[in-house]
């Protein structure tokens, strides 16, 4: 039997904005208070997860923390948070000579106030990268220097507050070799070494990850990631883990055996494996049949994580279907998370609660 616990909302963003940080830039407007029903009683997944030794995270839409219902659920249901957008290069380092710490600092305070771990996402990524990087950095040495100083400054600023960094994101190409980003074009794979070494130098206690998508199961893209990881480990580059994003499609779920074997080959290198951006989308209406199939898919993923060595962290890429990136990215597709648009638990929520509570 599951114990029903009252959700708590121990934190309020407006309060933090008043007492917390310096030099607040104009914060994005929160969504207006909605006349939605109160959330159904939930079970505090974080408590169930903790009993199983699992870190359960969620990607947070920064502006929504001003909404008490949203913030309360983030705090009561999850034991870790990731910034969905506000710690990406374009926000955190918008100009060559300026860092913008406000958003990340506010999230760090939120995590601290709610006894949550704080995942840093992400130091080096080709996407959401400000134009000044492409406009001003033209040589290998300048790019390595920038990657080094950028990574070190951020890891140093969040030292002791961010416990894991997605140091490099999406460096593997979908069809062959490495992604032809501005980083790769100028430096080959040396920017990867540089970012890990700089982050480790600045915060030797943070765990450092490489993160990517479509690498959850065995296959050519995951093989390329594996080769890179084996190489980094053999050269003693300070890497501690692999993040499998796991933006999954209900109609193209990876085989769970392949998912497990893939995790095992990375852990055999001595690396941790985290699921960093889990969502399971589907197209068409949310019929009872589709929701039940989605619940089973979530159950399967959590079962593999709970029964495989070296993997003990799952992050959902959003709190609820109303704050999910999927419909913006793929119109007509969505319903990918555990709570619906009114913050009500879906069958997938109860499936995760059930598997965690076993
Ligand atoms: C997405 C956010 O969810 C969106 O709001 C934003 O518009 C684009 O980025 N892989 C990642 C995440 O590593 O940072 C991406 O997040 C989703 C894919």
Coordinates of C-alpha atoms and ligand atoms in Angstrom, one line a residue:
X1 CA 0.0 0.0 0.0
X2 CA 1.2 3.5 -0.7
X3 CA 1.1 6.1 2.0
X4 CA -0.6 9.3 1.0
X5 CA 1.3 12.4 2.2
X6 CA 0.4 16.0 2.0
X7 CA 2.5 17.9 -0.4
X8 CA 4.4 20.8 1.0
X9 CA 5.4 24.1 -0.6
X10 CA 8.2 25.2 1.7
X11 CA 9.6 27.8 -0.7
X12 CA 8.4 30.9 -2.5
X13 CA 10.3 32.5 -5.3
X14 CA 9.0 36.1 -4.7
X15 CA 10.5 35.8 -1.2
X16 CA 13.8 34.6 -2.5
X17 CA 13.8 37.4 -5.0
X18 CA 13.4 39.8 -2.1
X19 CA 16.0 38.4 0.2
X20 CA 18.2 36.4 -2.1
X21 CA 20.4 37.7 -4.9
X22 CA 22.0 40.8 -6.2
X23 CA 21.6 42.5 -9.5
X24 CA 18.4 40.8 -10.6
X25 CA 17.8 41.3 -14.3
X26 CA 14.1 41.7 -15.2
X27 CA 12.7 38.2 -14.4
X28 CA 10.4 36.7 -17.0
X29 CA 6.7 37.2 -16.1
X30 CA 5.3 34.1 -14.4
X31 CA 2.1 32.6 -15.8
X32 CA -1.0 34.0 -14.1
X33 CA -2.5 32.1 -11.3
X34 CA -4.8 29.5 -12.7
X35 CA -8.2 28.3 -11.6
X36 CA -7.1 24.7 -11.9
X37 CA -8.2 22.1 -9.3
X38 CA -5.8 21.5 -6.4
X39 CA -3.4 18.7 -7.2
X40 CA -4.7 15.3 -6.3
X41 CA -2.9 13.9 -3.3
X42 CA 0.5 12.7 -4.5
X43 CA 2.8 10.3 -2.8
X44 CA 6.1 12.3 -2.8
X45 CA 8.0 10.3 -5.3
X46 CA 11.2 11.7 -3.9
X47 CA 10.6 9.9 -0.6
X48 CA 9.9 6.6 -2.4
X49 CA 13.0 7.1 -4.6
X50 CA 15.2 7.9 -1.6
X51 CA 14.3 4.6 0.0
X52 CA 15.5 2.9 -3.2
X53 CA 18.7 4.9 -3.3
X54 CA 17.5 6.8 -6.4
X55 CA 18.1 10.5 -7.1
X56 CA 14.9 11.7 -8.8
X57 CA 15.3 15.0 -10.6
X58 CA 13.2 17.4 -12.6
X59 CA 14.0 20.1 -15.2
X60 CA 12.7 23.4 -13.9
X61 CA 11.2 26.2 -16.0
X62 CA 12.6 29.1 -14.1
X63 CA 9.8 31.6 -14.5
X64 CA 7.3 29.0 -13.2
X65 CA 8.9 29.0 -9.8
X66 CA 6.9 32.1 -9.0
X67 CA 3.8 29.9 -9.3
X68 CA 3.3 28.4 -5.9
X69 CA 1.6 25.2 -7.1
X70 CA 4.4 24.5 -9.6
X71 CA 7.2 25.3 -7.1
X72 CA 5.5 23.2 -4.4
X73 CA 5.3 20.2 -6.6
X74 CA 8.9 20.5 -7.7
X75 CA 9.9 20.7 -4.1
X76 CA 7.7 17.9 -2.7
X77 CA 8.1 15.3 -5.6
X78 CA 11.7 15.6 -6.6
X79 CA 15.1 15.3 -4.8
X80 CA 17.1 17.1 -7.5
X81 CA 16.6 19.9 -10.0
X82 CA 18.2 20.9 -13.3
X83 CA 17.7 24.3 -15.0
X84 CA 15.7 23.6 -18.2
X85 CA 17.3 26.6 -19.9
X86 CA 18.8 29.3 -17.7
X87 CA 22.2 27.7 -17.2
X88 CA 22.9 27.4 -20.9
X89 CA 25.7 29.5 -22.4
X90 CA 23.5 32.1 -24.0
X91 CA 21.9 32.9 -20.6
X92 CA 24.9 32.3 -18.3
X93 CA 27.6 33.9 -20.4
X94 CA 25.7 36.3 -22.7
X95 CA 28.7 38.5 -23.5
X96 CA 32.4 37.8 -23.7
X97 CA 33.1 39.8 -20.5
X98 CA 29.9 39.2 -18.6
X99 CA 28.4 36.3 -16.7
X100 CA 24.8 36.3 -15.5
X101 CA 24.6 34.4 -12.3
X102 CA 21.1 35.5 -11.1
X103 CA 19.0 32.7 -12.5
X104 CA 21.4 29.8 -11.5
X105 CA 21.9 31.3 -8.1
X106 CA 18.2 31.5 -7.5
X107 CA 17.8 27.9 -8.5
X108 CA 20.8 26.9 -6.3
X109 CA 19.0 28.7 -3.4
X110 CA 15.8 26.9 -4.2
X111 CA 17.5 23.5 -4.2
X112 CA 19.3 24.3 -0.9
X113 CA 16.0 25.4 0.7
X114 CA 14.4 22.1 -0.3
X115 CA 17.2 19.7 0.4
X116 CA 17.6 19.0 -3.3
X117 CA 20.7 18.2 -5.4
X118 CA 21.4 20.7 -8.2
X119 CA 22.5 19.4 -11.6
X120 CA 24.4 21.9 -13.8
X121 CA 23.2 21.9 -17.4
X122 CA 25.4 22.6 -19.4
X123 CA 28.9 24.0 -19.9
X124 CA 29.6 23.4 -23.5
X125 CA 26.9 22.9 -26.1
X126 CA 26.6 23.9 -29.8
X127 CA 22.9 25.0 -29.2
X128 CA 21.7 28.0 -27.3
X129 CA 25.2 29.4 -27.8
X130 CA 25.4 33.2 -28.1
X131 CA 26.4 34.7 -31.5
X132 CA 29.5 36.4 -30.0
X133 CA 31.2 33.0 -29.7
X134 CA 30.9 32.3 -33.4
X135 CA 31.7 35.9 -34.3
X136 CA 34.8 36.4 -32.2
X137 CA 36.5 33.1 -31.9
X138 CA 38.3 32.0 -35.0
X139 CA 41.3 30.0 -34.0
X140 CA 42.0 26.7 -32.2
X141 CA 43.9 28.4 -29.4
X142 CA 41.2 31.1 -28.9
X143 CA 38.5 28.4 -28.7
X144 CA 40.4 26.2 -26.3
X145 CA 41.1 29.2 -24.2
X146 CA 37.5 30.2 -24.2
X147 CA 36.2 26.7 -23.3
X148 CA 38.8 26.6 -20.5
X149 CA 38.0 30.0 -19.0
X150 CA 34.2 29.6 -19.5
X151 CA 34.1 26.2 -17.9
X152 CA 36.4 27.1 -15.0
X153 CA 34.5 30.3 -14.2
X154 CA 31.1 28.6 -14.0
X155 CA 32.3 25.5 -12.1
X156 CA 34.1 27.7 -9.7
X157 CA 31.0 29.9 -9.1
X158 CA 28.8 26.9 -8.4
X159 CA 31.4 25.0 -6.4
X160 CA 29.8 23.2 -3.5
X161 CA 26.3 23.9 -4.9
X162 CA 26.2 22.0 -8.2
X163 CA 27.0 18.3 -7.5
X164 CA 27.0 17.1 -11.1
X165 CA 27.8 19.0 -14.3
X166 CA 26.7 18.0 -17.9
X167 CA 30.1 19.3 -19.0
X168 CA 29.7 18.7 -22.8
X169 CA 26.3 18.1 -24.4
X170 CA 25.5 16.4 -27.7
X171 CA 29.0 16.1 -29.2
X172 CA 28.3 12.9 -31.0
X173 CA 27.0 13.2 -34.6
X174 CA 23.8 11.4 -35.5
X175 CA 25.2 9.6 -38.5
X176 CA 29.0 9.7 -38.3
X177 CA 31.8 10.8 -36.1
X178 CA 31.5 13.9 -34.0
X179 CA 29.1 16.8 -34.4
X180 CA 30.6 19.4 -36.6
X181 CA 30.1 22.2 -34.1
X182 CA 32.2 25.4 -34.0
X183 CA 34.1 23.7 -31.1
X184 CA 34.9 20.6 -33.1
X185 CA 35.7 22.4 -36.3
X186 CA 38.4 24.5 -34.6
X187 CA 39.8 22.0 -32.1
X188 CA 38.8 18.5 -33.0
X189 CA 37.9 16.7 -29.8
X190 CA 40.4 18.7 -27.7
X191 CA 37.7 21.0 -26.5
X192 CA 36.2 18.0 -24.7
X193 CA 39.3 17.3 -22.7
X194 CA 39.7 21.0 -22.0
X195 CA 36.2 21.4 -20.6
X196 CA 36.5 18.4 -18.3
X197 CA 39.9 19.4 -17.1
X198 CA 38.9 23.0 -16.4
X199 CA 35.7 22.0 -14.6
X200 CA 37.6 19.5 -12.5
X201 CA 40.3 22.0 -11.7
X202 CA 37.7 24.5 -10.5
X203 CA 35.6 22.1 -8.5
X204 CA 37.3 18.8 -7.8
X205 CA 34.3 17.5 -5.9
X206 CA 31.7 17.9 -8.7
X207 CA 30.9 14.8 -10.8
X208 CA 31.5 15.5 -14.4
X209 CA 29.3 14.0 -17.2
X210 CA 29.1 13.8 -20.9
X211 CA 25.4 14.0 -22.0
X212 CA 23.7 13.0 -25.3
X213 CA 20.5 11.8 -26.9
X214 CA 19.6 8.7 -29.0
X215 CA 22.3 6.8 -27.1
X216 CA 20.1 4.9 -24.7
X217 CA 20.2 1.6 -26.5
X218 CA 23.0 -0.3 -28.2
X219 CA 23.6 1.1 -31.7
X220 CA 26.0 3.0 -33.9
X221 CA 25.6 6.4 -32.1
X222 CA 25.9 4.8 -28.7
X223 CA 29.0 2.9 -30.0
X224 CA 30.6 6.3 -30.9
X225 CA 29.9 7.7 -27.5
X226 CA 31.3 4.5 -25.9
X227 CA 34.5 4.8 -27.9
X228 CA 34.9 8.4 -26.9
X229 CA 34.3 7.6 -23.2
X230 CA 36.7 4.7 -23.3
X231 CA 39.3 7.0 -24.8
X232 CA 38.7 9.7 -22.2
X233 CA 38.9 7.2 -19.4
X234 CA 42.1 5.6 -20.7
X235 CA 43.7 9.1 -21.0
X236 CA 42.6 9.9 -17.4
X237 CA 40.5 12.9 -18.4
X238 CA 38.4 13.6 -15.3
X239 CA 35.1 12.2 -16.5
X240 CA 32.8 10.5 -14.0
X241 CA 29.6 9.7 -15.8
X242 CA 27.5 9.5 -18.9
X243 CA 24.1 11.2 -19.2
X244 CA 21.6 9.4 -21.4
X245 CA 19.0 12.0 -22.1
X246 CA 16.2 9.6 -22.9
X247 CA 13.7 11.7 -24.9
X248 CA 11.8 8.6 -25.8
X249 CA 8.9 8.0 -28.2
X250 CA 6.2 5.6 -27.0
X251 CA 5.9 4.1 -30.5
X252 CA 9.7 3.6 -30.8
X253 CA 10.8 2.5 -27.4
X254 CA 14.2 1.0 -27.2
X255 CA 14.4 -2.6 -26.2
X256 CA 14.9 -2.8 -22.4
X257 CA 17.5 -5.5 -22.8
X258 CA 19.5 -3.3 -25.1
X259 CA 19.0 -0.3 -22.7
X260 CA 20.3 -2.4 -19.8
X261 CA 23.3 -3.8 -21.8
X262 CA 24.2 -0.3 -23.0
X263 CA 24.2 1.0 -19.4
X264 CA 26.4 -2.0 -18.3
X265 CA 29.1 -1.3 -20.9
X266 CA 29.5 2.3 -19.7
X267 CA 29.5 1.3 -16.0
X268 CA 32.1 -1.3 -16.9
X269 CA 34.4 1.6 -17.8
X270 CA 34.0 2.8 -14.2
X271 CA 31.5 5.5 -15.2
X272 CA 28.1 6.4 -13.6
X273 CA 25.1 6.4 -15.9
X274 CA 22.4 8.9 -15.2
X275 CA 19.1 9.3 -17.1
X276 CA 19.1 13.1 -17.5
X277 CA 16.1 14.2 -19.5
X278 CA 13.5 11.5 -19.5
X279 CA 10.2 12.1 -21.2
X280 CA 8.0 9.6 -23.2
X281 CA 6.0 11.3 -25.8
X282 CA 3.2 10.2 -28.1
X283 CA 1.2 11.6 -30.9
X284 CA -2.6 11.8 -30.9
X285 CA -5.1 12.1 -28.1
X286 CA -4.4 10.9 -24.5
X287 CA -6.8 8.0 -24.6
X288 CA -6.9 5.6 -21.6
X289 CA -5.1 3.0 -23.8
X290 CA -2.3 5.4 -24.7
X291 CA -1.9 6.5 -21.1
X292 CA -1.7 2.9 -19.9
X293 CA 0.9 2.1 -22.5
X294 CA 2.9 5.1 -21.5
X295 CA 2.6 4.1 -17.9
X296 CA 4.0 0.7 -18.7
X297 CA 6.9 2.3 -20.7
X298 CA 7.8 4.5 -17.7
X299 CA 7.6 1.4 -15.4
X300 CA 10.0 -0.5 -17.7
X301 CA 12.5 2.3 -17.7
X302 CA 12.5 2.7 -13.9
X303 CA 12.7 -1.0 -13.5
X304 CA 15.9 -1.2 -15.5
X305 CA 17.4 1.7 -13.6
X306 CA 16.5 0.2 -10.2
X307 CA 18.0 -3.2 -11.1
X308 CA 21.2 -2.2 -12.8
X309 CA 24.4 -1.5 -11.0
X310 CA 26.0 2.0 -11.4
X311 CA 22.9 3.9 -12.3
X312 CA 20.9 5.7 -9.6
X313 CA 19.7 9.0 -11.0
X314 CA 16.7 9.8 -13.2
X315 CA 15.7 13.3 -14.2
X316 CA 12.3 14.0 -15.8
X317 CA 12.5 16.8 -18.5
X318 CA 9.7 18.8 -17.0
X319 CA 7.1 18.7 -14.2
X320 CA 3.9 18.5 -16.2
X321 CA 2.5 18.3 -19.8
X322 CA 1.8 22.0 -19.7
X323 CA 5.5 22.8 -19.3
X324 CA 7.1 20.3 -21.6
X325 CA 9.3 21.2 -24.6
X326 CA 7.9 18.4 -26.7
X327 CA 4.8 20.1 -28.3
X328 CA 6.9 23.2 -29.2
X329 CA 9.5 21.0 -30.8
X330 CA 7.1 18.6 -32.4
X331 CA 3.6 20.0 -32.8
X332 CA 0.9 17.4 -32.3
X333 CA 3.1 15.3 -30.1
X334 CA 3.3 15.6 -26.3
X335 CA 1.7 14.2 -23.1
X336 CA 5.2 13.1 -22.3
X337 CA 5.4 13.6 -18.5
X338 CA 4.0 12.3 -15.2
X339 CA 1.5 15.1 -14.5
X340 CA -1.1 16.4 -16.9
X341 CA -1.6 20.1 -17.8
X342 CA -3.6 20.6 -14.6
X343 CA -0.9 19.0 -12.4
X344 CA -3.0 15.9 -11.9
X345 CA -1.1 12.6 -11.7
X346 CA -1.4 10.4 -14.8
X347 CA -1.2 6.6 -15.0
X348 CA 2.5 7.1 -15.6
X349 CA 2.9 8.8 -12.2
X350 CA 1.2 5.9 -10.4
X351 CA 3.3 3.4 -12.4
X352 CA 6.5 5.1 -11.2
X353 CA 5.2 5.3 -7.7
X354 CA 4.4 1.6 -7.8
X355 CA 7.8 0.5 -9.1
X356 CA 9.6 2.8 -6.6
X357 CA 7.5 1.5 -3.8
X358 CA 8.1 -2.2 -4.3
Ligands
LIG1 C1 15.3 22.2 -24.5 C2 14.4 23.0 -23.6 O1 13.5 22.1 -22.9 C3 13.6 24.0 -24.4 O2 12.8 24.8 -23.6 C4 14.5 24.8 -25.3 O3 13.7 25.6 -26.1 C5 15.4 24.0 -26.1 O4 16.1 23.1 -25.2 N1 18.5 18.3 -25.1 C6 19.0 19.1 -24.1 C7 18.1 20.1 -23.4 O5 20.1 18.8 -23.6 O6 18.9 21.2 -23.0 C8 17.1 20.6 -24.4 O7 16.2 21.4 -23.7 C9 16.3 19.4 -24.9 C10 17.2 18.5 -25.7

